[in-house]
PDB file of C-alpha atoms and ligand atoms in Angstrom:
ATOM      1  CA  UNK A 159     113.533  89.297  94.390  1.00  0.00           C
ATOM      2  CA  UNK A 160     116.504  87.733  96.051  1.00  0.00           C
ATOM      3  CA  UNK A 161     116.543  84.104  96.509  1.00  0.00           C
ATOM      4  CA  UNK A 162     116.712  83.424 100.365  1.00  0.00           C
ATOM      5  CA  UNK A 163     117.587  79.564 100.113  1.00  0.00           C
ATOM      6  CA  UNK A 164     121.424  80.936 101.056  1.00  0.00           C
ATOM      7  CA  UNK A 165     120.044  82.938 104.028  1.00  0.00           C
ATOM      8  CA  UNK A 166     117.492  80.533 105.120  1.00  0.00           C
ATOM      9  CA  UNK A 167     120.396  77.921 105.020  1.00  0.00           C
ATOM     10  CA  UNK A 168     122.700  79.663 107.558  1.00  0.00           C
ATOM     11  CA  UNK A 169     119.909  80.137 110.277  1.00  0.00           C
ATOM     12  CA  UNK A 170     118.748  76.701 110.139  1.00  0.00           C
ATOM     13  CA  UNK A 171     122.496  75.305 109.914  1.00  0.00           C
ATOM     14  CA  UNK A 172     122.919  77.899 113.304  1.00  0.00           C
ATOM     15  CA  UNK A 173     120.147  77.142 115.194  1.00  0.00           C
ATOM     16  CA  UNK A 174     119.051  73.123 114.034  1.00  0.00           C
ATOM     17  CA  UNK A 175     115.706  74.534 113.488  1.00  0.00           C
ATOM     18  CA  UNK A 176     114.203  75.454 110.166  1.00  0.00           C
ATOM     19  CA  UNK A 177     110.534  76.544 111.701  1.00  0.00           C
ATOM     20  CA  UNK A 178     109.882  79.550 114.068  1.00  0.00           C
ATOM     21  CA  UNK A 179     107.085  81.064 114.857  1.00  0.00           C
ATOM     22  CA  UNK A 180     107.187  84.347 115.563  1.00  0.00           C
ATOM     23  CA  UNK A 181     109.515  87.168 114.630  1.00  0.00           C
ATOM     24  CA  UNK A 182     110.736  89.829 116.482  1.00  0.00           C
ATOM     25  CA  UNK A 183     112.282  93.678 114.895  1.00  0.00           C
ATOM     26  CA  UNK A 184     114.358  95.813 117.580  1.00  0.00           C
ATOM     27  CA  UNK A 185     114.537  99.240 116.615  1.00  0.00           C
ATOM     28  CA  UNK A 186     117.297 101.847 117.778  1.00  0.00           C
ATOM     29  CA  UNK A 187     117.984 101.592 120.949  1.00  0.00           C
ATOM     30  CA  UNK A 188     115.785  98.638 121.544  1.00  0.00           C
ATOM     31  CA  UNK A 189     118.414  95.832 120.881  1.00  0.00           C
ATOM     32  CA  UNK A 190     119.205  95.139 124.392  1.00  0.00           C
ATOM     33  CA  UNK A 191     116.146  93.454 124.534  1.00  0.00           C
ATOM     34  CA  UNK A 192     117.090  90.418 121.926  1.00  0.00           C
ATOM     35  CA  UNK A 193     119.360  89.061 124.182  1.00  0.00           C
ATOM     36  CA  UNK A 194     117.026  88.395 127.080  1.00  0.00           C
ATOM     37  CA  UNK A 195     114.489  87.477 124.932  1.00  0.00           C
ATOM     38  CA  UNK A 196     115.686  84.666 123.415  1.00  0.00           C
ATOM     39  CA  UNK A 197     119.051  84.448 125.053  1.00  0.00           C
ATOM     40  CA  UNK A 198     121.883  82.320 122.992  1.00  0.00           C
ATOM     41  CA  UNK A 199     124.413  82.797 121.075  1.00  0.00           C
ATOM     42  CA  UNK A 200     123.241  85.507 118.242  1.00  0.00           C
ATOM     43  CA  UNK A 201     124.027  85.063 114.618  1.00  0.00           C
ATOM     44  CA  UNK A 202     125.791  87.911 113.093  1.00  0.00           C
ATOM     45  CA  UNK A 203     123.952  89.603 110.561  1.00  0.00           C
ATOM     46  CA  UNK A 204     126.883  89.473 108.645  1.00  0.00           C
ATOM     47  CA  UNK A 205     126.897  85.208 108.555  1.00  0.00           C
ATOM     48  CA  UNK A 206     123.452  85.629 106.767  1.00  0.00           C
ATOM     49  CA  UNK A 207     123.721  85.703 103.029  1.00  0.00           C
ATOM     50  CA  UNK A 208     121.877  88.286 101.771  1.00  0.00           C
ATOM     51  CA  UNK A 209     121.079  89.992 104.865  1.00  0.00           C
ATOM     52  CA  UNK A 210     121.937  94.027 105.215  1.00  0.00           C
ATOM     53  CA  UNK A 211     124.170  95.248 107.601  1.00  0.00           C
ATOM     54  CA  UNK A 212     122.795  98.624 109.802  1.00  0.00           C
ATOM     55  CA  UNK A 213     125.170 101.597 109.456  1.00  0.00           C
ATOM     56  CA  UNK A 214     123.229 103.198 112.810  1.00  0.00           C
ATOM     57  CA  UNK A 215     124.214 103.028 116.023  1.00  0.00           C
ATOM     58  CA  UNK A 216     122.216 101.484 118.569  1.00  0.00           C
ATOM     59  CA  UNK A 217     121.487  98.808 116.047  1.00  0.00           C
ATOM     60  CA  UNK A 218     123.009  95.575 116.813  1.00  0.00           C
ATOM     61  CA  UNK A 219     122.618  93.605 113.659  1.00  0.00           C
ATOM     62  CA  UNK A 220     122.579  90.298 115.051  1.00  0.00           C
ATOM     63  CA  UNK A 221     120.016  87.282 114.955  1.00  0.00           C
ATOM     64  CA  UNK A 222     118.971  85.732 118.007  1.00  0.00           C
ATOM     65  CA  UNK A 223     116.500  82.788 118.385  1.00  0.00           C
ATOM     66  CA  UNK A 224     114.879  81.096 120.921  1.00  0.00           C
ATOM     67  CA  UNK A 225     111.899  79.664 122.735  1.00  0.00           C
ATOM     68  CA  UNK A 226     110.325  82.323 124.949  1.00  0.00           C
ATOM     69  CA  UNK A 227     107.070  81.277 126.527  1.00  0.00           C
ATOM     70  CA  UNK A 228     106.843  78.408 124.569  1.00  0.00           C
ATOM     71  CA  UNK A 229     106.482  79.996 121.295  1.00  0.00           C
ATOM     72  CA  UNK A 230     110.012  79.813 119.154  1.00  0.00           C
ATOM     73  CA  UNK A 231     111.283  83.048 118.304  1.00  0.00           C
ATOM     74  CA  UNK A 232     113.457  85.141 115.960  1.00  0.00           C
ATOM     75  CA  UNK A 233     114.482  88.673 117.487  1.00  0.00           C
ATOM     76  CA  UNK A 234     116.030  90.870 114.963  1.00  0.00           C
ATOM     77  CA  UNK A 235     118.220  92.814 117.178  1.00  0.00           C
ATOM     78  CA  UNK A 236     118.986  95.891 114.119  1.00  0.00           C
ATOM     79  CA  UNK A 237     117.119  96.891 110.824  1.00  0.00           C
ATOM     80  CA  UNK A 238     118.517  98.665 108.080  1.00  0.00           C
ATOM     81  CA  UNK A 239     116.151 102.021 106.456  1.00  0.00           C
ATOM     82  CA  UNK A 240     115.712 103.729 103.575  1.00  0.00           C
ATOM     83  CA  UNK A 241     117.641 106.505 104.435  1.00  0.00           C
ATOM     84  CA  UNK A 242     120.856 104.357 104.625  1.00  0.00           C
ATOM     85  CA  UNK A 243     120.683 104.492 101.071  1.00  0.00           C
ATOM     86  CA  UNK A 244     118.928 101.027 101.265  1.00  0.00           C
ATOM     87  CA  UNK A 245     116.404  99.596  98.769  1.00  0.00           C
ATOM     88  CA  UNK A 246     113.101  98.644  99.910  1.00  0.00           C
ATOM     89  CA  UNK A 247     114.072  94.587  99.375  1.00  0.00           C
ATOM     90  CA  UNK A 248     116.769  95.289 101.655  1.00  0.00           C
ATOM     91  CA  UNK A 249     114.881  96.999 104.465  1.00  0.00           C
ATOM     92  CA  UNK A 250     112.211  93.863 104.161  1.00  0.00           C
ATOM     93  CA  UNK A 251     114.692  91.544 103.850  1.00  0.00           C
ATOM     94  CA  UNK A 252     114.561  90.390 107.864  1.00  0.00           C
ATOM     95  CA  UNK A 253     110.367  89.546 107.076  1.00  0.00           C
ATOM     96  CA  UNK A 254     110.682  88.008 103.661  1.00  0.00           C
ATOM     97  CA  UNK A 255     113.572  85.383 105.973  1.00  0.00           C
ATOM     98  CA  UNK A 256     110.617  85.456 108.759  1.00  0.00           C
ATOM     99  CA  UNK A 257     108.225  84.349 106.359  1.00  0.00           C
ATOM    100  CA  UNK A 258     110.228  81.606 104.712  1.00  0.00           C
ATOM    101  CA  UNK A 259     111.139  80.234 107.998  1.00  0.00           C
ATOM    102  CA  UNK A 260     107.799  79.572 108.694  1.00  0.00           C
ATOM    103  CA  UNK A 261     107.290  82.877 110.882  1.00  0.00           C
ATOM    104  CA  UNK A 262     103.201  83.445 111.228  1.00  0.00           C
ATOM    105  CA  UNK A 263     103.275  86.705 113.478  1.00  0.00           C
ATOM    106  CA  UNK A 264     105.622  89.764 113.181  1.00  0.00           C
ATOM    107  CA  UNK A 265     106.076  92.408 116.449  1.00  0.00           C
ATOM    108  CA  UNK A 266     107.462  95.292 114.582  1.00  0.00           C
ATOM    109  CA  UNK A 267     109.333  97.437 117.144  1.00  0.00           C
ATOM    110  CA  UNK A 268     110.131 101.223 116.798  1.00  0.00           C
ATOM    111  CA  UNK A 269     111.641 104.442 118.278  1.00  0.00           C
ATOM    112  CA  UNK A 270     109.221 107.179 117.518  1.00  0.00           C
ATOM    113  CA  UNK A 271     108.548 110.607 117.785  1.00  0.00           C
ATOM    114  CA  UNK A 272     105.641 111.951 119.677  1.00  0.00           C
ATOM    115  CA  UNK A 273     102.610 114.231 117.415  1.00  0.00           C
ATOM    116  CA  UNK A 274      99.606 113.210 119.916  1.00  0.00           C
ATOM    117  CA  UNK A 275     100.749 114.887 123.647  1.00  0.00           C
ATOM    118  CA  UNK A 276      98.168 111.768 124.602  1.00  0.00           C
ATOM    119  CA  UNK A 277     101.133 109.059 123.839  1.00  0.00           C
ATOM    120  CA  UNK A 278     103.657 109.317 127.506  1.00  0.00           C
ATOM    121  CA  UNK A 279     107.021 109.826 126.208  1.00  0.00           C
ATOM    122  CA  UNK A 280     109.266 107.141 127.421  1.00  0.00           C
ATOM    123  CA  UNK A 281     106.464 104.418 127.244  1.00  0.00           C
ATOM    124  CA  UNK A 282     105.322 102.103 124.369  1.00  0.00           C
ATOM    125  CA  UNK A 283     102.480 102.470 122.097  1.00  0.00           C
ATOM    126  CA  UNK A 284     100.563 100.045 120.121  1.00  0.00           C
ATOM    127  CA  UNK A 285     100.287 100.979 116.207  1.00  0.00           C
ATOM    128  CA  UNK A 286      96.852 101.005 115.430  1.00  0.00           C
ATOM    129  CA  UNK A 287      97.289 102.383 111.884  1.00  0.00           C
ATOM    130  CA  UNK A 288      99.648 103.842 109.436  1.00  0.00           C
ATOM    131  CA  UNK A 289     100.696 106.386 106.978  1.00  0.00           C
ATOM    132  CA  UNK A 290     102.876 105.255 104.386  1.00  0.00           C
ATOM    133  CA  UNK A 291     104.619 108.651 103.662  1.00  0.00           C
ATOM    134  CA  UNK A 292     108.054 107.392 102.702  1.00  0.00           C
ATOM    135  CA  UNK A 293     107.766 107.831  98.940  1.00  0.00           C
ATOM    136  CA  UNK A 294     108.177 104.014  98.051  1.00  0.00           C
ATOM    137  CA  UNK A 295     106.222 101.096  98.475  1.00  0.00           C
ATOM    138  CA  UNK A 296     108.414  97.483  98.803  1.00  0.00           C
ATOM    139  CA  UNK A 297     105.567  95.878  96.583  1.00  0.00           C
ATOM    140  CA  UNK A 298     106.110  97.655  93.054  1.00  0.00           C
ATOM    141  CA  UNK A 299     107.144  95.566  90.446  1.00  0.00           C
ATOM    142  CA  UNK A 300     106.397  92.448  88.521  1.00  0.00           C
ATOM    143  CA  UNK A 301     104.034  90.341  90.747  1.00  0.00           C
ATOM    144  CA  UNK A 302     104.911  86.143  92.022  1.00  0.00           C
ATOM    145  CA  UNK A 303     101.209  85.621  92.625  1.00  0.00           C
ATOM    146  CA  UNK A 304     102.486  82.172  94.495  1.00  0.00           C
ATOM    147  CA  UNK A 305     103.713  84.371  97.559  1.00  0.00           C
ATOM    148  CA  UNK A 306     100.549  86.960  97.398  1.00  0.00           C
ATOM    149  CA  UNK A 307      98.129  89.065  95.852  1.00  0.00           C
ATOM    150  CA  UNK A 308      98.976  91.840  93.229  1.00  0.00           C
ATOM    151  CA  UNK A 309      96.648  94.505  94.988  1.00  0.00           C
ATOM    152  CA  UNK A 310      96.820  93.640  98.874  1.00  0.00           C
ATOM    153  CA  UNK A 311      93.714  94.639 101.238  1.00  0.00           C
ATOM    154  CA  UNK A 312      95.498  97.278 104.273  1.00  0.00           C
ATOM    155  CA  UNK A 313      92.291  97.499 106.348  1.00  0.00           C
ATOM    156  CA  UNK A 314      93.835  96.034 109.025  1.00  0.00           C
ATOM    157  CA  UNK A 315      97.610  96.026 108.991  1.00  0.00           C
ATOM    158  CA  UNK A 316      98.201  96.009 112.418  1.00  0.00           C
ATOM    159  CA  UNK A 317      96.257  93.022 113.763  1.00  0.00           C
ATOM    160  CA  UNK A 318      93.822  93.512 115.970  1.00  0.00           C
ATOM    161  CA  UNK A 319      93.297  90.579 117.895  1.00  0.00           C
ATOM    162  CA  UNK A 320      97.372  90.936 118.623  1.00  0.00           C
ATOM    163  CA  UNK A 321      96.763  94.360 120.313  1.00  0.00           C
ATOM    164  CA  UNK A 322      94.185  93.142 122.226  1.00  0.00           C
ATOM    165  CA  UNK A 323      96.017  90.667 123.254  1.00  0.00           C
ATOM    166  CA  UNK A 324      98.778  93.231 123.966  1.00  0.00           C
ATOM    167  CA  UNK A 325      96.422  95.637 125.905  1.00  0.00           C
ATOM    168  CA  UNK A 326      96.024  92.378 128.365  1.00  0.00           C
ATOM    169  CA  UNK A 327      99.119  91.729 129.387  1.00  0.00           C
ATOM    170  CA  UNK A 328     100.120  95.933 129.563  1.00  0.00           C
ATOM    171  CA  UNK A 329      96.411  97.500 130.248  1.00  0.00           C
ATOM    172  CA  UNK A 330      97.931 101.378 130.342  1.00  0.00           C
ATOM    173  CA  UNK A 331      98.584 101.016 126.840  1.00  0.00           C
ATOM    174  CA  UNK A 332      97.918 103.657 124.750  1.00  0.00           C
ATOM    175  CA  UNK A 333      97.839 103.461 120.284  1.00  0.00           C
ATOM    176  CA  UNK A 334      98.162 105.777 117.332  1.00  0.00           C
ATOM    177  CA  UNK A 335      98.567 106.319 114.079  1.00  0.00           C
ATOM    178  CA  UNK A 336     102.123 106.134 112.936  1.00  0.00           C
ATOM    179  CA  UNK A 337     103.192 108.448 109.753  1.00  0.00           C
ATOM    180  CA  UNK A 338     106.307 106.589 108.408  1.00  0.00           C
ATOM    181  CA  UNK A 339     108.794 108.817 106.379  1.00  0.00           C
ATOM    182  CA  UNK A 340     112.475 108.570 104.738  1.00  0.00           C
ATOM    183  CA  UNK A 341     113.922 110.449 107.039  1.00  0.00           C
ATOM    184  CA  UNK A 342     117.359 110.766 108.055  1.00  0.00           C
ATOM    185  CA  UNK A 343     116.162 114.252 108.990  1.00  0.00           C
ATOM    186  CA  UNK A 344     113.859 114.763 112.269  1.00  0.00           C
ATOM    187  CA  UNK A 345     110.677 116.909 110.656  1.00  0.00           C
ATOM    188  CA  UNK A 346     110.379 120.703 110.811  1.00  0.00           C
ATOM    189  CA  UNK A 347     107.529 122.440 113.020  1.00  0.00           C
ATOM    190  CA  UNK A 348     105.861 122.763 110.557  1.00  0.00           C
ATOM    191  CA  UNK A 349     105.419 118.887 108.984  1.00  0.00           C
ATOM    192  CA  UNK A 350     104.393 117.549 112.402  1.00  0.00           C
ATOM    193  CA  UNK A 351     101.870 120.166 112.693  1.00  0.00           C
ATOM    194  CA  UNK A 352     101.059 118.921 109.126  1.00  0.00           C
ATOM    195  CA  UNK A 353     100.939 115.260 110.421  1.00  0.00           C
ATOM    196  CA  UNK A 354      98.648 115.715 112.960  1.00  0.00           C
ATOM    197  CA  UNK A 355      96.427 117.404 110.544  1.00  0.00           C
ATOM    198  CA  UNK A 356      96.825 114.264 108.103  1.00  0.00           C
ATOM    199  CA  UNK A 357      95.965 112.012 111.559  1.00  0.00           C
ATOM    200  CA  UNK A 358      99.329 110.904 112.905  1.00  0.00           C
ATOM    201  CA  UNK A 359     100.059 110.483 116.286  1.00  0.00           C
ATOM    202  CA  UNK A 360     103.408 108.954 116.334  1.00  0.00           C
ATOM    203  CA  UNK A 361     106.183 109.188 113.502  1.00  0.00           C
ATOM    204  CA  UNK A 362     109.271 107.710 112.710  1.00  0.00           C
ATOM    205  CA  UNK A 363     111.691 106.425 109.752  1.00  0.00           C
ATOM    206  CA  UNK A 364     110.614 102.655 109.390  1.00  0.00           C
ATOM    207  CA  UNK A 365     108.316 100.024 109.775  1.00  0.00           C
ATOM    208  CA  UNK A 366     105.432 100.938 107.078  1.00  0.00           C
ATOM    209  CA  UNK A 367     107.054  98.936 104.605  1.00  0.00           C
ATOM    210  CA  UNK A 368     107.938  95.868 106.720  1.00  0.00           C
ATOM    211  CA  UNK A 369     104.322  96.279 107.660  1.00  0.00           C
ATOM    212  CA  UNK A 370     103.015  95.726 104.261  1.00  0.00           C
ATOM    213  CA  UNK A 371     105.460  92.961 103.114  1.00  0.00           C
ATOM    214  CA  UNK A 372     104.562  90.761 105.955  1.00  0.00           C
ATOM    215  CA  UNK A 373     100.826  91.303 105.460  1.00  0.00           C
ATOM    216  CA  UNK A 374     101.423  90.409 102.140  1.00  0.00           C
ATOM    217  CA  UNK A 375     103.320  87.158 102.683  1.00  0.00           C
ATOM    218  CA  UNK A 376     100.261  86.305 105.034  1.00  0.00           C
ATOM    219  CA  UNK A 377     101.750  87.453 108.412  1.00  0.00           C
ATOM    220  CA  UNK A 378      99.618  88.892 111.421  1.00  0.00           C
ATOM    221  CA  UNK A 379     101.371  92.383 112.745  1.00  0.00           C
ATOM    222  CA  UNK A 380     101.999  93.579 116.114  1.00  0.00           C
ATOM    223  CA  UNK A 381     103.708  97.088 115.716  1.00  0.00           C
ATOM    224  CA  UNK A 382     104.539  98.834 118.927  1.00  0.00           C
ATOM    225  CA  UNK A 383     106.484 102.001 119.066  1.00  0.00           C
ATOM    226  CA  UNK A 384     108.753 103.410 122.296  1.00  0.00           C
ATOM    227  CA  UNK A 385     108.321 107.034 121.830  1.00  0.00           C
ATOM    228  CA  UNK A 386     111.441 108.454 122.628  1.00  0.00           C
ATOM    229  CA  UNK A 387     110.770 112.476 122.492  1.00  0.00           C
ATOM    230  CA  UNK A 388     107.919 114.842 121.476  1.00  0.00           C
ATOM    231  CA  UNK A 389     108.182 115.650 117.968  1.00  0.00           C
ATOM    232  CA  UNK A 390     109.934 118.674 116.683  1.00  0.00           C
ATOM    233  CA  UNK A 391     108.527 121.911 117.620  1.00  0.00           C
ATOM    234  CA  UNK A 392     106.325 120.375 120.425  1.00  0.00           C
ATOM    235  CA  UNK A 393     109.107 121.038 122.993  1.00  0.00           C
ATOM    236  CA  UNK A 394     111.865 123.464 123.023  1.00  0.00           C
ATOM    237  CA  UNK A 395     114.179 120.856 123.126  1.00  0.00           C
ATOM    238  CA  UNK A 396     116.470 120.208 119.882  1.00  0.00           C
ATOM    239  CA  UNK A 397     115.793 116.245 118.852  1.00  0.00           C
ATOM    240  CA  UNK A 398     119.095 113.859 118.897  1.00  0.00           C
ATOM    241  CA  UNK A 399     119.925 110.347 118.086  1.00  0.00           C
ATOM    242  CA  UNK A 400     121.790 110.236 121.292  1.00  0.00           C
ATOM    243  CA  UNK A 401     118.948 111.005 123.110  1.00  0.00           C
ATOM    244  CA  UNK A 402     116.680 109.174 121.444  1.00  0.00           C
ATOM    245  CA  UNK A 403     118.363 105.592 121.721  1.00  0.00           C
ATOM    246  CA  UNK A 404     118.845 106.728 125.369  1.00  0.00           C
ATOM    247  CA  UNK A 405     115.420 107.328 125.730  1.00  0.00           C
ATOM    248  CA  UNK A 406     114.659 103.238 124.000  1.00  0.00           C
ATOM    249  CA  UNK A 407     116.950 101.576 126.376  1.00  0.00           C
ATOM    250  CA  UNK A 408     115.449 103.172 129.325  1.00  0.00           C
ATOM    251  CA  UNK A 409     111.608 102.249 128.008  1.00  0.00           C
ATOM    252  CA  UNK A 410     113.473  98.409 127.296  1.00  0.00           C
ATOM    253  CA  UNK A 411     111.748  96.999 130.851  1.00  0.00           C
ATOM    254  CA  UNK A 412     108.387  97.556 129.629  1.00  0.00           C
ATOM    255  CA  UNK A 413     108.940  96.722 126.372  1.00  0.00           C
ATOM    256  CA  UNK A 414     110.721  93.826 127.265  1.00  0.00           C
ATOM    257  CA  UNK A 415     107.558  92.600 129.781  1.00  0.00           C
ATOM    258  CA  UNK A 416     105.526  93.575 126.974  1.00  0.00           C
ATOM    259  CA  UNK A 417     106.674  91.428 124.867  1.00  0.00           C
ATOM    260  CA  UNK A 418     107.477  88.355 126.711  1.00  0.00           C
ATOM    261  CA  UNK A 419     103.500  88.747 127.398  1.00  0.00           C
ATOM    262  CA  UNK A 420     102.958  88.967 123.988  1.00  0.00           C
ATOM    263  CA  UNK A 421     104.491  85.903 123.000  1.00  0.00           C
ATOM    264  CA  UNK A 422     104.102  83.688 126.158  1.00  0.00           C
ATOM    265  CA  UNK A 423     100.266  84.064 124.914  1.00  0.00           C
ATOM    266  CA  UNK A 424     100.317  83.530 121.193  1.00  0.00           C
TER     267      UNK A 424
HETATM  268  N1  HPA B 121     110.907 111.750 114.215  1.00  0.00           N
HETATM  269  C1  HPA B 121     111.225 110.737 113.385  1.00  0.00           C
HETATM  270  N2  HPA B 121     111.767 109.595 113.813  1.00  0.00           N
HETATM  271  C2  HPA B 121     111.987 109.468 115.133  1.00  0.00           C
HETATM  272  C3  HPA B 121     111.679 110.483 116.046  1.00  0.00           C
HETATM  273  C4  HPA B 121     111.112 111.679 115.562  1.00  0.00           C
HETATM  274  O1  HPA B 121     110.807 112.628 116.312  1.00  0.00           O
HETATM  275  N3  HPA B 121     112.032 110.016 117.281  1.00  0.00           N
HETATM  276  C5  HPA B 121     112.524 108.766 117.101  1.00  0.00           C
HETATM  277  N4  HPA B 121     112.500 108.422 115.798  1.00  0.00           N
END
């Protein structure tokens, strides 16, 4: 495992602080949100030692930190995925930093395809569950019993007190099951009719394992996912990156609410 002394270093030299509380992801398209959030000047991802740089676009890769609602705040505007050709440390990296800074609650954000025709397309959904179908899991390998336990309990990734307490400050939200794969390809037909089979409503190319490194270092999970389109083969549309990151910025108002709620309340 990488040390993160270097990278824990450069955010506490940046911001003065070396606790925080909570700790935002912005998936594609999302970004916009950091900014308003917790307002400030960001730190480039690439001032971070350690820290991967996204090759997408629509993700910023910049740190921003602030107080919002009283509860201090790191918003990871950017995340890098597997199918950048990154490892799974890499794509955890942001939580492991989270978790060493003291971070107690992760919102894990996503743009996601729509399975269930239940979830409104161009709204966000709470994660109430997911399917690890990526291939990987970040938590193979020699075990540091110090930081958490060799076999970790996933009952309940996705905290459920935190959706409750999302549900109350956006009541017309909907959840789903969220079947996370490698990607960079959108699915056929044919796999999302096979994920609704398996019990996915929502899928998409991240998250799952950021999800089970923070529940491992001890953190409580919020995931919410923007879904940006009906899966393939639900709609006669063809599915495109372009679209889809348009589709996250416009759903950024409520998500952006959403979250400010969240945290104003932790
Ligand atoms: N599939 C996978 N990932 C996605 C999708 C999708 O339809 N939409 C946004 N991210």
């Amino acid at each position: 495992m990488r040390d993160l002394t270097p990278a824990r270093r450069a955010v506490t030299e940046a911001t003065g602080q070396n606790r925080f509380r909570a700790a935002v992801i912005l998936g594609s398209g999302l970004s916009s949100l950091a900014a308003s959030l917790a307002g400030g000047e960001p730190i480039p991802y690439s001032g971070i030692p350690g820290m991967p740089v996204s090759t997408v676009q629509g993700h910023e890769g910049a740190l921003y930190a602030g107080d919002i609602g009283g509860t201090s705040t790191l918003a990871f505007a950017g995340r890098v995925h597997l199918y950048e050709g990154r490892s799974e440390a890499e794509v955890t990296f942001a939580i492991r930093l989270a978790a060493d800074l003291g971070c107690e609650v992760t919102v894990l954000t996503n743009a996601a395809g729509g399975i269930n025709p239940e979830l409104p397309v161009g709204a966000p959904s709470l994660i109430s569950d997911h399917l690890n179908l990526t291939g990987t899991n970040p938590l193979t390998g020699p075990n540091d019993d110090a930081a958490g336990p060799r076999f970790l309990d996933l009952t309940e990734v996705y905290d459920a007190g935190l959706r409750t307490l999302a549900s109350s400050v956006d009541p017309e939200l909907r959840s789903g099951v969220y079947a996370g794969l490698a990607g960079p390809t959108y699915e056929t037909p044919a796999e999302v009719r096979m994920l609704r089979t398996m019990g996915a409503d929502l899928v998409g190319m991240s998250t799952v394992l950021e999800a089970m490194v923070a529940r491992y270092l001890g953190l409580r999970v919020l995931g919410i996912s923007v879904v940006t389109n009906p899966a393939a083969g639900l709609t006669q549309e063809p599915l495109s990156h372009d679209e889809v990151a348009a589709a996250g910025r416009r759903a950024s108002d409520r998500l952006d609410n959403l979250l400010g709620g969240v945290l104003a309340k932790l």
